[in-house]
């Protein structure tokens, strides 16, 4: 079955690029909004949710203060990834968080809802 690439954009009332970059690229930052616990061993990042769920991801690309791209190690398709990218809106000087992810066609709405919830948590915890 063909998987669908999903691109989402969220305007954040953030003017500090270092706070946003920390939130999307460090274990402590990701623990604040993305996962309950995050461990990093150079290129491999382990995400924990609840008491039993755990997934490993490899950082496959990163550009400081721009984007970080992860690939789930248990994904069947080696070309799929999820990316967290920050861009600056020249009009408002606020940052936009762009998320790219992949899912099955019938799960696009669920994926959007999941990321919406995660970004709401990001906004609350970082004051965006």
PDB file of C-alpha atoms in Angstrom:
ATOM      1  CA  UNK A   1       0.000   0.000   0.000  1.00  0.00           C
ATOM      2  CA  UNK A   2       1.234   3.461  -0.928  1.00  0.00           C
ATOM      3  CA  UNK A   3       2.091   5.690   1.996  1.00  0.00           C
ATOM      4  CA  UNK A   4       1.344   9.401   1.900  1.00  0.00           C
ATOM      5  CA  UNK A   5       3.770  12.200   2.691  1.00  0.00           C
ATOM      6  CA  UNK A   6       2.086  14.740   4.969  1.00  0.00           C
ATOM      7  CA  UNK A   7       3.367  18.306   5.374  1.00  0.00           C
ATOM      8  CA  UNK A   8       1.996  20.413   8.242  1.00  0.00           C
ATOM      9  CA  UNK A   9       2.747  24.002   9.268  1.00  0.00           C
ATOM     10  CA  UNK A  10       2.141  25.630  12.638  1.00  0.00           C
ATOM     11  CA  UNK A  11       2.676  29.328  13.313  1.00  0.00           C
ATOM     12  CA  UNK A  12       4.263  29.785  16.715  1.00  0.00           C
ATOM     13  CA  UNK A  13       4.312  33.043  18.647  1.00  0.00           C
ATOM     14  CA  UNK A  14       8.003  32.521  19.213  1.00  0.00           C
ATOM     15  CA  UNK A  15      10.732  35.021  18.573  1.00  0.00           C
ATOM     16  CA  UNK A  16      13.610  33.057  20.089  1.00  0.00           C
ATOM     17  CA  UNK A  17      15.192  30.673  17.634  1.00  0.00           C
ATOM     18  CA  UNK A  18      17.317  29.075  20.349  1.00  0.00           C
ATOM     19  CA  UNK A  19      14.284  28.134  22.501  1.00  0.00           C
ATOM     20  CA  UNK A  20      12.493  26.591  19.522  1.00  0.00           C
ATOM     21  CA  UNK A  21      15.631  24.802  18.300  1.00  0.00           C
ATOM     22  CA  UNK A  22      16.204  23.344  21.777  1.00  0.00           C
ATOM     23  CA  UNK A  23      12.572  22.160  21.873  1.00  0.00           C
ATOM     24  CA  UNK A  24      12.817  20.236  18.591  1.00  0.00           C
ATOM     25  CA  UNK A  25      16.391  18.964  18.668  1.00  0.00           C
ATOM     26  CA  UNK A  26      17.428  18.014  22.223  1.00  0.00           C
ATOM     27  CA  UNK A  27      16.284  15.188  24.505  1.00  0.00           C
ATOM     28  CA  UNK A  28      15.160  17.643  27.210  1.00  0.00           C
ATOM     29  CA  UNK A  29      13.305  19.757  24.660  1.00  0.00           C
ATOM     30  CA  UNK A  30      11.568  16.767  23.071  1.00  0.00           C
ATOM     31  CA  UNK A  31      10.577  15.432  26.509  1.00  0.00           C
ATOM     32  CA  UNK A  32       8.641  18.639  27.128  1.00  0.00           C
ATOM     33  CA  UNK A  33       6.184  18.009  24.284  1.00  0.00           C
ATOM     34  CA  UNK A  34       6.888  14.990  22.081  1.00  0.00           C
ATOM     35  CA  UNK A  35       7.609  11.992  24.322  1.00  0.00           C
ATOM     36  CA  UNK A  36       7.580  11.152  28.021  1.00  0.00           C
ATOM     37  CA  UNK A  37      11.283  10.392  28.014  1.00  0.00           C
ATOM     38  CA  UNK A  38      14.027  10.757  25.403  1.00  0.00           C
ATOM     39  CA  UNK A  39      17.518   9.275  25.387  1.00  0.00           C
ATOM     40  CA  UNK A  40      20.141  10.133  22.816  1.00  0.00           C
ATOM     41  CA  UNK A  41      23.271   8.214  21.930  1.00  0.00           C
ATOM     42  CA  UNK A  42      24.869  10.395  19.271  1.00  0.00           C
ATOM     43  CA  UNK A  43      22.833   9.504  16.137  1.00  0.00           C
ATOM     44  CA  UNK A  44      20.285   7.142  17.749  1.00  0.00           C
ATOM     45  CA  UNK A  45      17.434   8.645  19.750  1.00  0.00           C
ATOM     46  CA  UNK A  46      15.112   6.498  21.860  1.00  0.00           C
ATOM     47  CA  UNK A  47      11.616   7.828  22.569  1.00  0.00           C
ATOM     48  CA  UNK A  48       9.494   6.466  25.425  1.00  0.00           C
ATOM     49  CA  UNK A  49       5.742   6.896  25.937  1.00  0.00           C
ATOM     50  CA  UNK A  50       4.021   5.568  29.033  1.00  0.00           C
ATOM     51  CA  UNK A  51       5.474   2.502  30.719  1.00  0.00           C
ATOM     52  CA  UNK A  52       5.769   0.210  27.705  1.00  0.00           C
ATOM     53  CA  UNK A  53       5.993   2.035  24.370  1.00  0.00           C
ATOM     54  CA  UNK A  54       9.482   2.680  23.021  1.00  0.00           C
ATOM     55  CA  UNK A  55      10.784   3.515  19.547  1.00  0.00           C
ATOM     56  CA  UNK A  56      14.274   4.127  18.238  1.00  0.00           C
ATOM     57  CA  UNK A  57      15.025   6.674  15.553  1.00  0.00           C
ATOM     58  CA  UNK A  58      18.184   7.603  13.732  1.00  0.00           C
ATOM     59  CA  UNK A  59      19.027  11.245  13.082  1.00  0.00           C
ATOM     60  CA  UNK A  60      19.610  11.141   9.330  1.00  0.00           C
ATOM     61  CA  UNK A  61      20.029  14.874   8.697  1.00  0.00           C
ATOM     62  CA  UNK A  62      20.386  17.996  10.767  1.00  0.00           C
ATOM     63  CA  UNK A  63      21.178  21.654  10.158  1.00  0.00           C
ATOM     64  CA  UNK A  64      21.470  23.724  13.310  1.00  0.00           C
ATOM     65  CA  UNK A  65      18.639  26.228  13.801  1.00  0.00           C
ATOM     66  CA  UNK A  66      16.936  24.910  10.666  1.00  0.00           C
ATOM     67  CA  UNK A  67      15.765  21.285  10.743  1.00  0.00           C
ATOM     68  CA  UNK A  68      16.250  17.816  12.185  1.00  0.00           C
ATOM     69  CA  UNK A  69      15.195  14.677  10.323  1.00  0.00           C
ATOM     70  CA  UNK A  70      14.632  11.309  11.987  1.00  0.00           C
ATOM     71  CA  UNK A  71      14.055   7.833  10.550  1.00  0.00           C
ATOM     72  CA  UNK A  72      12.294   5.242  12.687  1.00  0.00           C
ATOM     73  CA  UNK A  73      14.528   2.169  12.818  1.00  0.00           C
ATOM     74  CA  UNK A  74      11.503  -0.161  12.701  1.00  0.00           C
ATOM     75  CA  UNK A  75      10.050   1.441   9.546  1.00  0.00           C
ATOM     76  CA  UNK A  76       9.823  -0.866   6.566  1.00  0.00           C
ATOM     77  CA  UNK A  77      10.457   1.875   4.019  1.00  0.00           C
ATOM     78  CA  UNK A  78      13.987   3.275   4.423  1.00  0.00           C
ATOM     79  CA  UNK A  79      13.018   6.446   2.524  1.00  0.00           C
ATOM     80  CA  UNK A  80      10.385   7.507   5.068  1.00  0.00           C
ATOM     81  CA  UNK A  81      11.238   9.948   7.846  1.00  0.00           C
ATOM     82  CA  UNK A  82       9.788  12.611  10.050  1.00  0.00           C
ATOM     83  CA  UNK A  83      11.223  16.081  10.007  1.00  0.00           C
ATOM     84  CA  UNK A  84      10.887  19.058  12.320  1.00  0.00           C
ATOM     85  CA  UNK A  85      11.836  22.276  10.549  1.00  0.00           C
ATOM     86  CA  UNK A  86      11.771  25.827  11.788  1.00  0.00           C
ATOM     87  CA  UNK A  87      11.398  28.786   9.472  1.00  0.00           C
ATOM     88  CA  UNK A  88      10.942  32.458  10.230  1.00  0.00           C
ATOM     89  CA  UNK A  89       7.956  34.442   9.004  1.00  0.00           C
ATOM     90  CA  UNK A  90       9.325  37.676   7.624  1.00  0.00           C
ATOM     91  CA  UNK A  91       5.946  39.382   8.061  1.00  0.00           C
ATOM     92  CA  UNK A  92       5.507  38.727  11.778  1.00  0.00           C
ATOM     93  CA  UNK A  93       9.024  37.643  12.794  1.00  0.00           C
ATOM     94  CA  UNK A  94       7.398  34.613  14.414  1.00  0.00           C
ATOM     95  CA  UNK A  95       8.590  31.092  13.750  1.00  0.00           C
ATOM     96  CA  UNK A  96       6.763  28.445  11.786  1.00  0.00           C
ATOM     97  CA  UNK A  97       7.214  24.803  12.729  1.00  0.00           C
ATOM     98  CA  UNK A  98       6.993  22.647   9.620  1.00  0.00           C
ATOM     99  CA  UNK A  99       6.453  18.936  10.164  1.00  0.00           C
ATOM    100  CA  UNK A 100       6.855  16.302   7.470  1.00  0.00           C
ATOM    101  CA  UNK A 101       5.726  12.748   8.224  1.00  0.00           C
ATOM    102  CA  UNK A 102       4.446   9.673   6.406  1.00  0.00           C
ATOM    103  CA  UNK A 103       1.321   7.597   6.998  1.00  0.00           C
ATOM    104  CA  UNK A 104      -1.225   5.348   5.322  1.00  0.00           C
ATOM    105  CA  UNK A 105      -3.834   7.183   3.235  1.00  0.00           C
ATOM    106  CA  UNK A 106      -6.685   6.299   5.615  1.00  0.00           C
ATOM    107  CA  UNK A 107      -4.725   7.564   8.648  1.00  0.00           C
ATOM    108  CA  UNK A 108      -3.918  11.096   7.434  1.00  0.00           C
ATOM    109  CA  UNK A 109      -6.614  12.692   9.618  1.00  0.00           C
ATOM    110  CA  UNK A 110      -5.371  10.791  12.687  1.00  0.00           C
ATOM    111  CA  UNK A 111      -1.791  11.863  11.988  1.00  0.00           C
ATOM    112  CA  UNK A 112      -2.844  15.521  11.658  1.00  0.00           C
ATOM    113  CA  UNK A 113      -4.763  15.256  14.943  1.00  0.00           C
ATOM    114  CA  UNK A 114      -1.774  13.689  16.696  1.00  0.00           C
ATOM    115  CA  UNK A 115       0.627  16.404  15.543  1.00  0.00           C
ATOM    116  CA  UNK A 116      -1.930  19.120  16.405  1.00  0.00           C
ATOM    117  CA  UNK A 117      -2.076  17.754  19.947  1.00  0.00           C
ATOM    118  CA  UNK A 118       1.724  17.546  20.193  1.00  0.00           C
ATOM    119  CA  UNK A 119       2.171  21.120  18.921  1.00  0.00           C
ATOM    120  CA  UNK A 120      -0.476  22.362  21.394  1.00  0.00           C
ATOM    121  CA  UNK A 121       1.657  20.828  24.148  1.00  0.00           C
ATOM    122  CA  UNK A 122       4.749  22.492  22.653  1.00  0.00           C
ATOM    123  CA  UNK A 123       2.977  25.863  22.713  1.00  0.00           C
ATOM    124  CA  UNK A 124       1.950  25.424  26.362  1.00  0.00           C
ATOM    125  CA  UNK A 125       5.280  24.170  27.657  1.00  0.00           C
ATOM    126  CA  UNK A 126       7.421  26.720  25.787  1.00  0.00           C
ATOM    127  CA  UNK A 127       5.010  29.651  26.013  1.00  0.00           C
ATOM    128  CA  UNK A 128       4.603  30.001  22.230  1.00  0.00           C
TER     129      UNK A 128
END
